[in-house]
Short mmCIF file of C-alpha atoms in Angstrom, two decimals:
data_model
loop_
_atom_site.label_atom_id
_atom_site.label_comp_id
_atom_site.label_asym_id
_atom_site.label_seq_id
_atom_site.Cartn_x
_atom_site.Cartn_y
_atom_site.Cartn_z
CA MET A 54 0.00 0.00 0.00
CA LYS A 55 2.81 2.36 0.87
CA ARG A 56 4.56 1.43 -2.38
CA MET A 57 1.41 2.22 -4.36
CA THR A 58 1.09 5.59 -2.59
CA ALA A 59 4.70 6.53 -3.29
CA THR A 60 4.31 5.51 -6.92
CA GLY A 61 1.19 7.63 -7.19
CA VAL A 62 2.94 10.66 -5.72
CA ILE A 63 5.88 10.30 -8.10
CA ALA A 64 3.53 9.95 -11.07
CA THR A 65 1.59 13.02 -9.97
CA LEU A 66 4.78 15.09 -9.63
CA CYS A 67 5.94 14.00 -13.07
CA LEU A 68 2.58 14.93 -14.54
CA LEU A 69 2.66 18.34 -12.87
CA GLY A 70 6.22 18.94 -14.11
CA THR A 71 5.25 18.03 -17.65
CA THR A 72 2.17 20.26 -17.51
CA GLN A 73 4.20 23.19 -16.18
CA ALA A 74 6.88 22.77 -18.86
CA TYR A 75 4.21 22.63 -21.54
CA ALA A 76 2.51 25.72 -20.11
CA GLN A 77 5.72 27.64 -20.60
CA ASP A 78 5.87 26.63 -24.27
CA ASN A 79 4.22 28.56 -27.06
CA ARG A 80 3.64 31.74 -25.11
CA MET A 81 3.14 34.99 -26.96
CA THR A 82 4.13 38.30 -25.36
CA LEU A 83 3.18 41.75 -26.66
CA GLY A 84 4.74 44.93 -25.26
CA ALA A 85 4.81 48.69 -25.64
CA VAL A 86 8.34 50.10 -25.26
CA ALA A 87 10.31 53.34 -25.33
CA GLY A 88 14.05 53.98 -25.37
CA THR A 89 17.10 55.17 -27.23
CA THR A 90 15.65 54.29 -30.65
CA GLY A 91 12.21 55.81 -30.06
CA VAL A 92 8.84 54.35 -29.04
CA GLY A 93 7.10 51.31 -30.47
CA ALA A 94 6.07 47.71 -29.97
CA ASP A 95 7.79 44.44 -29.04
CA MET A 96 6.48 40.97 -29.87
CA ALA A 97 7.97 37.70 -28.63
CA TRP A 98 7.16 34.03 -29.18
CA ARG A 99 8.61 31.70 -26.56
CA PHE A 100 8.41 28.31 -28.24
CA SER A 101 10.25 26.38 -25.51
CA GLU A 102 11.26 26.76 -21.90
CA ARG A 103 14.61 28.34 -22.79
CA LEU A 104 14.26 29.57 -26.37
CA GLY A 105 12.20 32.13 -28.21
CA VAL A 106 12.24 34.67 -31.01
CA SER A 107 11.28 38.33 -30.84
CA ALA A 108 10.72 41.28 -33.14
CA ARG A 109 10.56 44.98 -32.34
CA TYR A 110 10.03 48.29 -34.07
CA THR A 111 10.67 51.71 -32.54
CA GLY A 112 10.81 55.19 -33.99
CA GLY A 113 8.98 58.49 -34.17
CA VAL A 114 11.31 60.46 -31.89
CA ASP A 115 13.13 63.59 -33.13
CA TRP A 116 15.13 66.21 -31.33
CA ASN A 117 17.47 69.13 -32.00
CA THR A 118 21.15 69.24 -31.15
CA ASP A 119 24.23 71.25 -32.11
CA TYR A 120 27.93 70.73 -32.65
CA SER A 121 30.79 73.11 -33.41
CA THR A 122 34.17 72.77 -35.07
CA ASP A 123 36.81 75.49 -35.07
CA ASP A 124 35.18 77.12 -38.10
CA VAL A 125 31.54 75.99 -38.38
CA HIS A 126 28.60 75.74 -36.00
CA TYR A 127 26.14 72.96 -36.92
CA ASP A 128 22.49 72.64 -35.90
CA GLY A 129 21.04 69.16 -36.34
CA ASP A 130 17.57 67.59 -36.39
CA VAL A 131 18.07 64.00 -35.25
CA SER A 132 15.62 61.25 -36.19
CA LEU A 133 15.55 57.71 -34.79
CA ALA A 134 14.04 54.46 -35.98
CA ALA A 135 15.01 50.80 -35.69
CA SER A 136 13.57 47.34 -36.25
CA LYS A 137 14.98 44.15 -34.72
CA LEU A 138 14.71 40.38 -35.13
CA THR A 139 16.50 38.17 -32.58
CA LEU A 140 16.80 34.73 -31.06
CA ASP A 141 16.34 34.88 -27.27
CA TYR A 142 17.83 32.42 -24.79
CA TYR A 143 16.38 32.12 -21.26
CA PRO A 144 19.16 30.40 -19.27
CA PHE A 145 17.19 30.14 -16.02
CA SER A 146 13.78 29.39 -17.57
CA GLY A 147 12.46 32.63 -16.09
CA GLY A 148 12.21 36.19 -17.39
CA PHE A 149 15.92 36.94 -17.87
CA PHE A 150 17.17 36.41 -21.41
CA LEU A 151 20.19 36.81 -23.66
CA SER A 152 19.47 38.11 -27.14
CA ALA A 153 21.37 38.00 -30.44
CA GLY A 154 20.30 38.76 -33.97
CA LEU A 155 19.95 41.56 -36.49
CA MET A 156 18.84 45.18 -36.27
CA LEU A 157 17.93 47.60 -39.05
CA PRO A 158 18.62 51.08 -37.61
CA ASP A 159 17.98 54.45 -39.21
CA ILE A 160 19.78 56.97 -37.02
CA GLU A 161 20.64 60.21 -38.78
CA ALA A 162 20.57 63.99 -38.51
CA ASP A 163 19.82 66.72 -41.04
CA VAL A 164 22.39 69.44 -40.34
CA VAL A 165 22.78 73.10 -41.21
CA GLY A 166 26.21 74.70 -40.72
CA ARG A 167 27.01 78.39 -40.43
CA PRO A 168 30.42 80.09 -40.08
CA ARG A 169 31.45 80.94 -36.55
CA ASN A 170 32.99 84.16 -37.87
CA SER A 171 32.18 86.41 -40.82
CA THR A 172 33.66 83.94 -43.34
CA TYR A 173 34.08 80.19 -43.75
CA GLN A 174 37.66 79.06 -43.32
CA PHE A 175 38.85 75.58 -44.29
CA ASN A 176 42.53 74.63 -44.20
CA GLY A 177 43.56 78.29 -44.16
CA GLN A 178 41.41 79.18 -47.19
CA GLU A 179 38.69 81.76 -46.62
CA TYR A 180 35.32 81.69 -48.39
CA PRO A 181 32.75 84.52 -48.19
CA ALA A 182 29.64 83.44 -46.32
CA ASP A 183 27.38 85.26 -48.77
CA ALA A 184 28.77 83.25 -51.69
CA LEU A 185 28.38 79.85 -49.98
CA GLY A 186 25.20 80.39 -47.95
CA THR A 187 24.88 77.57 -45.42
CA LEU A 188 26.43 74.11 -45.30
CA ASN A 189 23.56 71.63 -45.56
CA GLY A 190 23.80 67.89 -45.29
CA THR A 191 23.13 64.61 -43.53
CA VAL A 192 25.05 62.85 -40.78
CA THR A 193 24.22 59.14 -40.62
CA LEU A 194 25.36 57.26 -37.52
CA ALA A 195 23.90 53.82 -38.24
CA ASP A 196 22.04 52.54 -41.27
CA GLY A 197 21.55 49.18 -42.96
CA ILE A 198 21.48 45.73 -41.34
CA GLN A 199 23.70 45.52 -38.24
CA PRO A 200 24.45 42.69 -35.76
CA TYR A 201 22.85 43.09 -32.34
CA ALA A 202 23.56 41.61 -28.91
CA GLY A 203 21.77 42.37 -25.65
CA VAL A 204 20.29 41.18 -22.35
CA GLY A 205 16.89 41.80 -20.89
CA TRP A 206 13.84 40.79 -18.89
CA ARG A 207 10.54 39.81 -20.44
CA GLN A 208 7.40 38.56 -18.68
CA SER A 209 7.13 35.48 -20.89
CA HIS A 210 7.39 32.67 -18.35
CA ARG A 211 3.87 33.24 -17.00
CA SER A 212 0.72 34.84 -18.30
CA GLY A 213 -0.50 38.32 -17.41
CA PHE A 214 0.88 41.83 -17.32
CA GLY A 215 4.53 42.48 -16.61
CA VAL A 216 7.46 44.80 -17.16
CA PHE A 217 9.94 44.71 -20.02
CA ALA A 218 13.52 45.95 -20.18
CA GLU A 219 16.43 45.35 -22.54
CA VAL A 220 19.89 46.80 -23.14
CA GLY A 221 22.25 46.06 -26.00
CA VAL A 222 24.57 47.50 -28.62
CA ILE A 223 24.94 47.76 -32.38
CA PRO A 224 28.06 48.90 -34.29
CA THR A 225 27.99 52.34 -35.89
CA ASP A 226 28.97 53.17 -39.45
CA PRO A 227 29.19 56.99 -39.71
CA ASP A 228 28.69 58.73 -43.03
CA VAL A 229 28.59 62.49 -43.67
CA SER A 230 27.39 64.32 -46.77
CA LEU A 231 27.66 68.12 -47.07
CA ARG A 232 26.90 70.72 -49.74
CA THR A 233 26.53 74.50 -49.86
CA SER A 234 23.04 75.96 -50.11
CA ARG A 235 24.08 78.10 -53.10
CA GLY A 236 25.97 75.41 -54.97
CA PHE A 237 29.24 77.34 -55.00
CA GLU A 238 31.27 74.11 -55.16
CA ASP A 239 29.62 73.23 -58.49
CA MET A 240 30.80 76.36 -60.27
CA ASP A 241 33.61 76.28 -62.83
CA ASN A 242 36.40 78.27 -61.20
CA PRO A 243 39.55 77.48 -59.19
CA LEU A 244 38.02 78.55 -55.85
CA SER A 245 35.05 76.22 -56.36
CA ALA A 246 37.42 73.35 -57.15
CA GLN A 247 39.30 74.07 -53.93
CA LEU A 248 36.04 74.20 -51.99
CA ARG A 249 35.07 70.74 -53.24
CA GLN A 250 38.25 69.34 -51.72
CA ASP A 251 37.75 71.27 -48.50
CA ILE A 252 34.16 70.05 -48.13
CA ARG A 253 35.36 66.43 -48.50
CA GLN A 254 37.90 67.05 -45.74
CA GLU A 255 35.20 68.60 -43.54
CA GLU A 256 33.04 65.51 -44.09
CA GLN A 257 35.96 63.28 -43.09
CA ARG A 258 36.58 65.39 -39.99
CA LEU A 259 32.98 64.94 -38.85
CA GLU A 260 33.10 61.21 -39.60
CA ASP A 261 36.26 60.89 -37.51
CA GLU A 262 34.47 62.57 -34.60
CA ALA A 263 31.50 60.22 -34.94
CA GLU A 264 33.77 57.17 -35.06
CA LYS A 265 34.83 57.91 -31.48
CA TRP A 266 31.55 56.13 -30.65
CA PRO A 267 32.07 52.68 -32.27
CA VAL A 268 28.79 51.32 -30.90
CA TYR A 269 25.34 52.80 -30.32
CA PRO A 270 23.63 51.85 -27.04
CA ILE A 271 20.18 50.28 -27.28
CA ALA A 272 18.05 50.58 -24.14
CA VAL A 273 14.29 50.16 -23.89
CA VAL A 274 11.75 49.78 -21.09
CA GLY A 275 8.04 49.14 -21.22
CA VAL A 276 5.06 47.07 -20.23
CA SER A 277 3.98 43.73 -21.68
CA TYR A 278 1.24 41.14 -21.60
CA THR A 279 1.85 37.41 -22.00
CA PHE A 280 -0.93 35.18 -23.34
#
C-alpha cells in the first residue's frame, strides 16, 4: 500500500512537471516600449522553456542638437528608428534572457552649418559666407542591417501583465554628406574646385568625430502582456 502511494505521488509530480513545462511553451508576449531608438512595440514568441524569437520596431522620436568645429557651427535635427529580429535564450527558464540577432537602424541627422565668424575658413582658405550660404547635409550614424547583442527581462514565463527591459549595442557606421546651399562648389572656377576638396575634408573630420563612438547603445523599457 505504501509502495502504491509513493508511486502515485511520483507519477503526480511528473505529470505536474510536464504540464508546467508545456505551459511555458508557445507563449506569446506583446509589449509597448520606449528607449534610445524611439517608441514602439515588441512581440515575442517563446516556443520552448529556454528559447524564443522576438521582433521589435521603434521610432517616431526627433530632437534638436548642435555641434561646433573650429570654423563651423552645426544645428542638427536627429531622427531615430530601428527594427529588430533576434533569437532569445532564457538560461534560467524565467524572465531573464540573452538576445542575439539583427537590427535595421535608421539613425541620422539633417544638419545646417554656419560660419562661426564672418567667413568660412577651411585649411587656411577663406570663403565669403554670402557666396556659400549655409552648409547643408546629412550625418548618418547607423544605417543598414547591423548585428545586435543584448540582455533583458521579459514577462514570458507566466501569463499576465509584466514589465519589459532590454539593453544592448549595435556597431555604428558613420557617413557624412555636405553641400553649400548656393551650390558654389559646383561652379567652374579654381576657388570652387578648392572648396570641393575642403568640403570632403570637412566631411571626413565629422566622420572621424562620430567614429569615437564605435557602438550605439540600445536601451528600452516598457510594459507587456503574455498570453
